[in-house]
Amino acid sequence: MVMKKENIDTPCTTAEDIKATLLELGSEKQSKIQMRFFKTGKGDYGEGDKFLGVMNPNVRLVVKEAWKSTSLEVAATLAKDEWHEVRLCGLLIMVEKMLKAYKKKDDKEMEKIVRLYLSLHPYINNWDLVDLSAIKIVGNWEVAHPEDDLMDKWIRLGDDALWQRRIAMLSTWMTLRNGRFDMVMSRAECLLSSKQNLLHKAAGWMLREMYKAGGEAELDSFLRQHIKKMPSVMLSYACEKMSADEKAYWREFKYRETD
């Protein structure tokens, strides 16, 4: 059940206060659903993750009440918690602080946030934690500082660095929205040989966003160069907004025999 704002009472001062609020909002039934959805079984990508059973809209309500009066250090403490939703809450507080710093062009504060965020990568260990935080924290930093090449190094890590590589891929959303398509294509190319389905989806998603942002010619060029090596799910995501005829053309192109 999604709570109303007036039903959420968060003192918003300490990690203990915020965690206690989230614990009260938990549901055992919802926890079991989330554990299945986020693949927490043995050998799965989310193995061992623990869920309170708090729905995302309720986490966001806590963040809305908490972020202004919660320090960055407290947010980092939350982001290292054993419970998934507590980690998410901490990361979303960091997102709000990053957006404020970006709007104010406070370069010193932005760097403080992004460096702290990246140091927390061992705890940003499921796709929703990455997707809801990396785009606005790392992405906005890369818009402001395209010379920072750390994500170009992360994207080249091995598949055991699944979440670091997904952070690097997803952060390109903000740069592509600012007319930088080169980062999307170079990082997607690095994931062509990955065995991780979640990385194929991330790369295809960003290629699709590039297409939507006016990068039709760039996607056409990328597909012509790499389509033979593209995993099917990456291609499917990349072509999602195309017409049926365009999709059929690229499917045929991928499997066409060459001399």
mmCIF file of C-alpha atoms in Angstrom:
data_model
loop_
_atom_site.group_PDB
_atom_site.id
_atom_site.type_symbol
_atom_site.label_atom_id
_atom_site.label_comp_id
_atom_site.label_asym_id
_atom_site.label_seq_id
_atom_site.Cartn_x
_atom_site.Cartn_y
_atom_site.Cartn_z
ATOM 1 C CA MET A 1 0.000 0.000 0.000
ATOM 2 C CA VAL A 2 1.253 3.470 -0.873
ATOM 3 C CA MET A 3 1.146 5.766 2.147
ATOM 4 C CA LYS A 4 0.037 9.373 2.073
ATOM 5 C CA LYS A 5 2.577 12.051 2.918
ATOM 6 C CA GLU A 6 0.794 12.973 6.139
ATOM 7 C CA ASN A 7 1.124 9.372 7.346
ATOM 8 C CA ILE A 8 4.913 9.408 7.137
ATOM 9 C CA ASP A 9 6.583 10.942 10.144
ATOM 10 C CA THR A 10 10.345 11.071 9.720
ATOM 11 C CA PRO A 11 12.467 13.135 12.117
ATOM 12 C CA CYS A 12 14.986 13.252 9.253
ATOM 13 C CA THR A 13 18.087 13.729 11.362
ATOM 14 C CA THR A 14 19.847 10.384 11.772
ATOM 15 C CA ALA A 15 20.232 7.129 9.888
ATOM 16 C CA GLU A 16 18.479 5.389 12.774
ATOM 17 C CA ASP A 17 15.427 7.673 12.473
ATOM 18 C CA ILE A 18 15.063 7.108 8.750
ATOM 19 C CA LYS A 19 15.655 3.380 8.971
ATOM 20 C CA ALA A 20 13.045 3.097 11.741
ATOM 21 C CA THR A 21 10.491 4.824 9.508
ATOM 22 C CA LEU A 22 11.214 2.414 6.654
ATOM 23 C CA LEU A 23 10.987 -0.573 8.985
ATOM 24 C CA GLU A 24 7.497 0.541 10.002
ATOM 25 C CA LEU A 25 6.461 0.753 6.336
ATOM 26 C CA GLY A 26 7.617 -2.779 5.535
ATOM 27 C CA SER A 27 5.385 -5.676 4.569
ATOM 28 C CA GLU A 28 6.301 -9.364 4.756
ATOM 29 C CA LYS A 29 4.071 -10.137 1.787
ATOM 30 C CA GLN A 30 5.669 -7.398 -0.324
ATOM 31 C CA SER A 31 9.126 -8.523 0.800
ATOM 32 C CA LYS A 32 8.569 -12.004 -0.667
ATOM 33 C CA ILE A 33 7.404 -10.467 -3.954
ATOM 34 C CA GLN A 34 10.452 -8.220 -4.141
ATOM 35 C CA MET A 35 12.868 -11.042 -3.334
ATOM 36 C CA ARG A 36 11.528 -12.997 -6.321
ATOM 37 C CA PHE A 37 11.423 -9.961 -8.625
ATOM 38 C CA PHE A 38 14.989 -8.874 -7.867
ATOM 39 C CA LYS A 39 16.419 -12.391 -8.213
ATOM 40 C CA THR A 40 17.804 -12.956 -4.717
ATOM 41 C CA GLY A 41 18.117 -16.743 -4.982
ATOM 42 C CA LYS A 42 21.377 -18.668 -4.942
ATOM 43 C CA GLY A 43 23.398 -17.976 -8.071
ATOM 44 C CA ASP A 44 21.178 -15.073 -9.165
ATOM 45 C CA TYR A 45 22.461 -11.532 -9.680
ATOM 46 C CA GLY A 46 20.810 -10.352 -6.454
ATOM 47 C CA GLU A 47 21.786 -13.330 -4.344
ATOM 48 C CA GLY A 48 21.371 -12.695 -0.627
ATOM 49 C CA ASP A 49 19.761 -9.252 -0.920
ATOM 50 C CA LYS A 50 17.261 -8.500 1.844
ATOM 51 C CA PHE A 51 13.999 -6.591 1.438
ATOM 52 C CA LEU A 52 11.773 -4.946 4.027
ATOM 53 C CA GLY A 53 8.827 -4.946 1.638
ATOM 54 C CA VAL A 54 8.572 -1.147 1.246
ATOM 55 C CA MET A 55 7.119 0.014 -2.054
ATOM 56 C CA ASN A 56 9.173 2.536 -4.033
ATOM 57 C CA PRO A 57 6.610 5.370 -3.768
ATOM 58 C CA ASN A 58 6.838 5.090 0.021
ATOM 59 C CA VAL A 59 10.644 5.176 -0.082
ATOM 60 C CA ARG A 60 10.396 8.313 -2.193
ATOM 61 C CA LEU A 61 8.023 9.929 0.301
ATOM 62 C CA VAL A 62 10.572 9.340 3.052
ATOM 63 C CA VAL A 63 13.281 10.834 0.825
ATOM 64 C CA LYS A 64 11.115 13.874 0.111
ATOM 65 C CA GLU A 65 10.684 14.505 3.816
ATOM 66 C CA ALA A 66 14.278 13.679 4.740
ATOM 67 C CA TRP A 67 16.791 14.854 2.192
ATOM 68 C CA LYS A 68 17.078 18.554 3.046
ATOM 69 C CA SER A 69 17.797 17.949 6.718
ATOM 70 C CA THR A 70 19.879 14.804 6.269
ATOM 71 C CA SER A 71 23.642 15.100 5.876
ATOM 72 C CA LEU A 72 25.568 13.499 3.038
ATOM 73 C CA GLU A 73 27.367 11.372 5.615
ATOM 74 C CA VAL A 74 24.056 10.007 6.921
ATOM 75 C CA ALA A 75 22.964 9.266 3.354
ATOM 76 C CA ALA A 76 26.158 7.262 2.859
ATOM 77 C CA THR A 77 25.475 5.318 6.062
ATOM 78 C CA LEU A 78 22.021 4.438 4.764
ATOM 79 C CA ALA A 79 23.487 3.414 1.400
ATOM 80 C CA LYS A 80 25.608 0.782 3.183
ATOM 81 C CA ASP A 81 22.722 -0.780 5.094
ATOM 82 C CA GLU A 82 21.835 -4.469 4.914
ATOM 83 C CA TRP A 83 18.280 -3.716 3.766
ATOM 84 C CA HIS A 84 17.701 -2.927 0.092
ATOM 85 C CA GLU A 85 15.145 -0.159 0.625
ATOM 86 C CA VAL A 86 17.342 1.581 3.200
ATOM 87 C CA ARG A 87 20.209 1.587 0.697
ATOM 88 C CA LEU A 88 17.840 2.929 -1.956
ATOM 89 C CA CYS A 89 16.708 5.699 0.391
ATOM 90 C CA GLY A 90 20.294 6.767 1.042
ATOM 91 C CA LEU A 91 21.107 6.797 -2.668
ATOM 92 C CA LEU A 92 17.996 8.826 -3.514
ATOM 93 C CA ILE A 93 18.911 11.384 -0.864
ATOM 94 C CA MET A 94 22.280 11.681 -2.597
ATOM 95 C CA VAL A 95 20.465 12.159 -5.921
ATOM 96 C CA GLU A 96 18.490 15.092 -4.510
ATOM 97 C CA LYS A 97 21.653 16.667 -3.148
ATOM 98 C CA MET A 98 23.394 16.208 -6.510
ATOM 99 C CA LEU A 99 20.509 17.819 -8.386
ATOM 100 C CA LYS A 100 20.629 20.812 -6.047
ATOM 101 C CA ALA A 101 24.398 21.179 -6.446
ATOM 102 C CA TYR A 102 24.129 20.805 -10.245
ATOM 103 C CA LYS A 103 21.449 23.482 -10.435
ATOM 104 C CA LYS A 104 23.596 25.843 -8.350
ATOM 105 C CA LYS A 105 26.714 24.939 -10.401
ATOM 106 C CA ASP A 106 28.439 24.092 -7.126
ATOM 107 C CA ASP A 107 31.338 22.152 -8.593
ATOM 108 C CA LYS A 108 32.991 21.420 -5.263
ATOM 109 C CA GLU A 109 29.813 19.905 -3.815
ATOM 110 C CA MET A 110 29.116 17.916 -6.982
ATOM 111 C CA GLU A 111 32.569 16.374 -6.874
ATOM 112 C CA LYS A 112 32.172 15.527 -3.190
ATOM 113 C CA ILE A 113 28.888 13.744 -3.897
ATOM 114 C CA VAL A 114 30.024 11.832 -6.977
ATOM 115 C CA ARG A 115 33.279 10.655 -5.379
ATOM 116 C CA LEU A 116 31.416 9.448 -2.302
ATOM 117 C CA TYR A 117 28.797 7.764 -4.481
ATOM 118 C CA LEU A 118 31.395 5.915 -6.530
ATOM 119 C CA SER A 119 33.164 4.750 -3.371
ATOM 120 C CA LEU A 120 29.875 3.102 -2.356
ATOM 121 C CA HIS A 121 29.697 0.910 -5.458
ATOM 122 C CA PRO A 122 29.938 -2.398 -3.529
ATOM 123 C CA TYR A 123 26.553 -1.548 -1.986
ATOM 124 C CA ILE A 124 24.923 -0.363 -5.241
ATOM 125 C CA ASN A 125 24.324 -3.978 -6.126
ATOM 126 C CA ASN A 126 21.033 -4.359 -7.938
ATOM 127 C CA TRP A 127 19.709 -2.860 -11.145
ATOM 128 C CA ASP A 128 17.178 -0.511 -9.549
ATOM 129 C CA LEU A 129 19.798 0.916 -7.190
ATOM 130 C CA VAL A 130 22.001 1.647 -10.198
ATOM 131 C CA ASP A 131 19.284 2.962 -12.496
ATOM 132 C CA LEU A 132 17.696 5.324 -9.966
ATOM 133 C CA SER A 133 20.979 6.890 -8.898
ATOM 134 C CA ALA A 134 23.746 6.633 -11.528
ATOM 135 C CA ILE A 135 21.923 8.557 -14.243
ATOM 136 C CA LYS A 136 21.545 11.730 -12.198
ATOM 137 C CA ILE A 137 24.635 11.531 -10.016
ATOM 138 C CA VAL A 138 27.336 10.266 -12.381
ATOM 139 C CA GLY A 139 25.513 11.421 -15.505
ATOM 140 C CA ASN A 140 25.257 15.051 -14.415
ATOM 141 C CA TRP A 141 28.870 14.998 -13.274
ATOM 142 C CA GLU A 142 29.964 13.799 -16.726
ATOM 143 C CA VAL A 143 27.918 16.534 -18.387
ATOM 144 C CA ALA A 144 29.769 19.101 -16.283
ATOM 145 C CA HIS A 145 33.134 17.289 -16.553
ATOM 146 C CA PRO A 146 33.445 15.349 -19.819
ATOM 147 C CA GLU A 147 37.192 15.116 -19.228
ATOM 148 C CA ASP A 148 36.650 12.701 -16.309
ATOM 149 C CA ASP A 149 37.405 9.293 -17.819
ATOM 150 C CA LEU A 150 36.770 7.022 -14.810
ATOM 151 C CA MET A 151 33.593 5.582 -16.325
ATOM 152 C CA ASP A 152 35.495 4.779 -19.519
ATOM 153 C CA LYS A 153 37.736 2.645 -17.317
ATOM 154 C CA TRP A 154 34.833 1.055 -15.436
ATOM 155 C CA ILE A 155 33.062 0.037 -18.653
ATOM 156 C CA ARG A 156 36.161 -2.007 -19.580
ATOM 157 C CA LEU A 157 36.158 -4.018 -16.362
ATOM 158 C CA GLY A 158 35.238 -7.697 -16.502
ATOM 159 C CA ASP A 159 31.756 -9.121 -16.081
ATOM 160 C CA ASP A 160 32.418 -9.694 -12.392
ATOM 161 C CA ALA A 161 32.079 -5.897 -12.115
ATOM 162 C CA LEU A 162 28.469 -6.079 -13.335
ATOM 163 C CA TRP A 163 27.131 -3.118 -11.370
ATOM 164 C CA GLN A 164 30.130 -0.857 -11.980
ATOM 165 C CA ARG A 165 29.777 -1.456 -15.716
ATOM 166 C CA ARG A 166 26.040 -0.780 -15.575
ATOM 167 C CA ILE A 167 26.720 2.490 -13.720
ATOM 168 C CA ALA A 168 29.138 3.484 -16.485
ATOM 169 C CA MET A 169 26.619 2.637 -19.218
ATOM 170 C CA LEU A 170 23.598 4.282 -17.615
ATOM 171 C CA SER A 171 25.448 7.510 -16.851
ATOM 172 C CA THR A 172 25.539 8.248 -20.592
ATOM 173 C CA TRP A 173 21.835 9.132 -20.551
ATOM 174 C CA MET A 174 22.547 12.666 -19.333
ATOM 175 C CA THR A 175 25.372 13.227 -21.803
ATOM 176 C CA LEU A 176 23.309 12.027 -24.765
ATOM 177 C CA ARG A 177 20.512 14.380 -23.747
ATOM 178 C CA ASN A 178 23.116 17.111 -24.017
ATOM 179 C CA GLY A 179 24.100 16.102 -27.551
ATOM 180 C CA ARG A 180 27.046 13.842 -26.704
ATOM 181 C CA PHE A 181 26.442 10.568 -28.566
ATOM 182 C CA ASP A 182 30.058 9.387 -28.712
ATOM 183 C CA MET A 183 30.100 8.178 -25.090
ATOM 184 C CA VAL A 184 26.988 6.047 -25.608
ATOM 185 C CA MET A 185 28.413 4.308 -28.633
ATOM 186 C CA SER A 186 31.913 3.736 -27.278
ATOM 187 C CA ARG A 187 30.614 2.260 -24.019
ATOM 188 C CA ALA A 188 27.963 0.140 -25.746
ATOM 189 C CA GLU A 189 30.717 -1.245 -27.979
ATOM 190 C CA CYS A 190 32.609 -2.341 -24.856
ATOM 191 C CA LEU A 191 29.620 -4.455 -23.800
ATOM 192 C CA LEU A 192 29.154 -6.357 -27.063
ATOM 193 C CA SER A 193 31.216 -9.281 -25.778
ATOM 194 C CA SER A 194 29.760 -9.280 -22.264
ATOM 195 C CA LYS A 195 27.912 -12.370 -21.072
ATOM 196 C CA GLN A 196 25.664 -10.343 -18.778
ATOM 197 C CA ASN A 197 22.087 -9.867 -19.975
ATOM 198 C CA LEU A 198 21.636 -6.868 -17.675
ATOM 199 C CA LEU A 199 24.499 -5.119 -19.455
ATOM 200 C CA HIS A 200 23.067 -5.930 -22.888
ATOM 201 C CA LYS A 201 19.774 -4.378 -21.792
ATOM 202 C CA ALA A 202 21.508 -1.292 -20.418
ATOM 203 C CA ALA A 203 23.472 -0.728 -23.631
ATOM 204 C CA GLY A 204 20.404 -1.264 -25.821
ATOM 205 C CA TRP A 205 18.376 1.094 -23.633
ATOM 206 C CA MET A 206 20.928 3.893 -23.993
ATOM 207 C CA LEU A 207 21.219 3.338 -27.757
ATOM 208 C CA ARG A 208 17.430 3.655 -27.945
ATOM 209 C CA GLU A 209 17.565 6.901 -25.957
ATOM 210 C CA MET A 210 20.229 8.177 -28.343
ATOM 211 C CA TYR A 211 17.908 7.415 -31.260
ATOM 212 C CA LYS A 212 15.055 9.268 -29.531
ATOM 213 C CA ALA A 213 17.326 12.249 -28.828
ATOM 214 C CA GLY A 214 18.074 12.775 -32.520
ATOM 215 C CA GLY A 215 20.804 10.212 -32.998
ATOM 216 C CA GLU A 216 19.148 8.247 -35.795
ATOM 217 C CA ALA A 217 22.183 8.521 -38.057
ATOM 218 C CA GLU A 218 24.531 7.567 -35.219
ATOM 219 C CA LEU A 219 22.481 4.472 -34.372
ATOM 220 C CA ASP A 220 22.357 3.516 -38.039
ATOM 221 C CA SER A 221 26.157 3.731 -38.173
ATOM 222 C CA PHE A 222 26.547 1.758 -34.932
ATOM 223 C CA LEU A 223 24.260 -1.025 -36.142
ATOM 224 C CA ARG A 224 25.955 -1.331 -39.522
ATOM 225 C CA GLN A 225 29.314 -1.669 -37.822
ATOM 226 C CA HIS A 226 28.412 -3.927 -34.899
ATOM 227 C CA ILE A 227 25.092 -5.682 -35.524
ATOM 228 C CA LYS A 228 26.664 -9.066 -36.303
ATOM 229 C CA LYS A 229 28.159 -9.117 -32.795
ATOM 230 C CA MET A 230 25.214 -7.533 -30.984
ATOM 231 C CA PRO A 231 23.352 -9.769 -28.511
ATOM 232 C CA SER A 232 19.697 -10.064 -29.537
ATOM 233 C CA VAL A 233 18.370 -8.296 -26.449
ATOM 234 C CA MET A 234 20.689 -5.309 -27.032
ATOM 235 C CA LEU A 235 19.458 -5.053 -30.616
ATOM 236 C CA SER A 236 15.822 -5.397 -29.551
ATOM 237 C CA TYR A 237 16.121 -2.596 -26.996
ATOM 238 C CA ALA A 238 18.029 -0.351 -29.409
ATOM 239 C CA CYS A 239 15.383 -0.694 -32.124
ATOM 240 C CA GLU A 240 12.336 -0.478 -29.850
ATOM 241 C CA LYS A 241 11.159 2.951 -31.086
ATOM 242 C CA MET A 242 11.631 2.182 -34.773
ATOM 243 C CA SER A 243 8.838 1.349 -37.179
ATOM 244 C CA ALA A 244 7.945 -2.273 -37.818
ATOM 245 C CA ASP A 245 9.612 -2.080 -41.252
ATOM 246 C CA GLU A 246 12.826 -0.690 -39.756
ATOM 247 C CA LYS A 247 12.927 -3.408 -37.110
ATOM 248 C CA ALA A 248 12.404 -6.078 -39.761
ATOM 249 C CA TYR A 249 15.197 -4.578 -41.860
ATOM 250 C CA TRP A 250 17.705 -4.738 -39.012
ATOM 251 C CA ARG A 251 16.685 -8.277 -38.021
ATOM 252 C CA GLU A 252 17.218 -9.400 -41.592
ATOM 253 C CA PHE A 253 20.485 -7.464 -41.766
ATOM 254 C CA LYS A 254 21.805 -9.176 -38.628
ATOM 255 C CA TYR A 255 21.264 -12.696 -39.963
ATOM 256 C CA ARG A 256 22.008 -11.992 -43.621
ATOM 257 C CA GLU A 257 24.814 -14.163 -44.931
ATOM 258 C CA THR A 258 27.848 -12.263 -46.136
ATOM 259 C CA ASP A 259 30.340 -13.240 -48.800
#
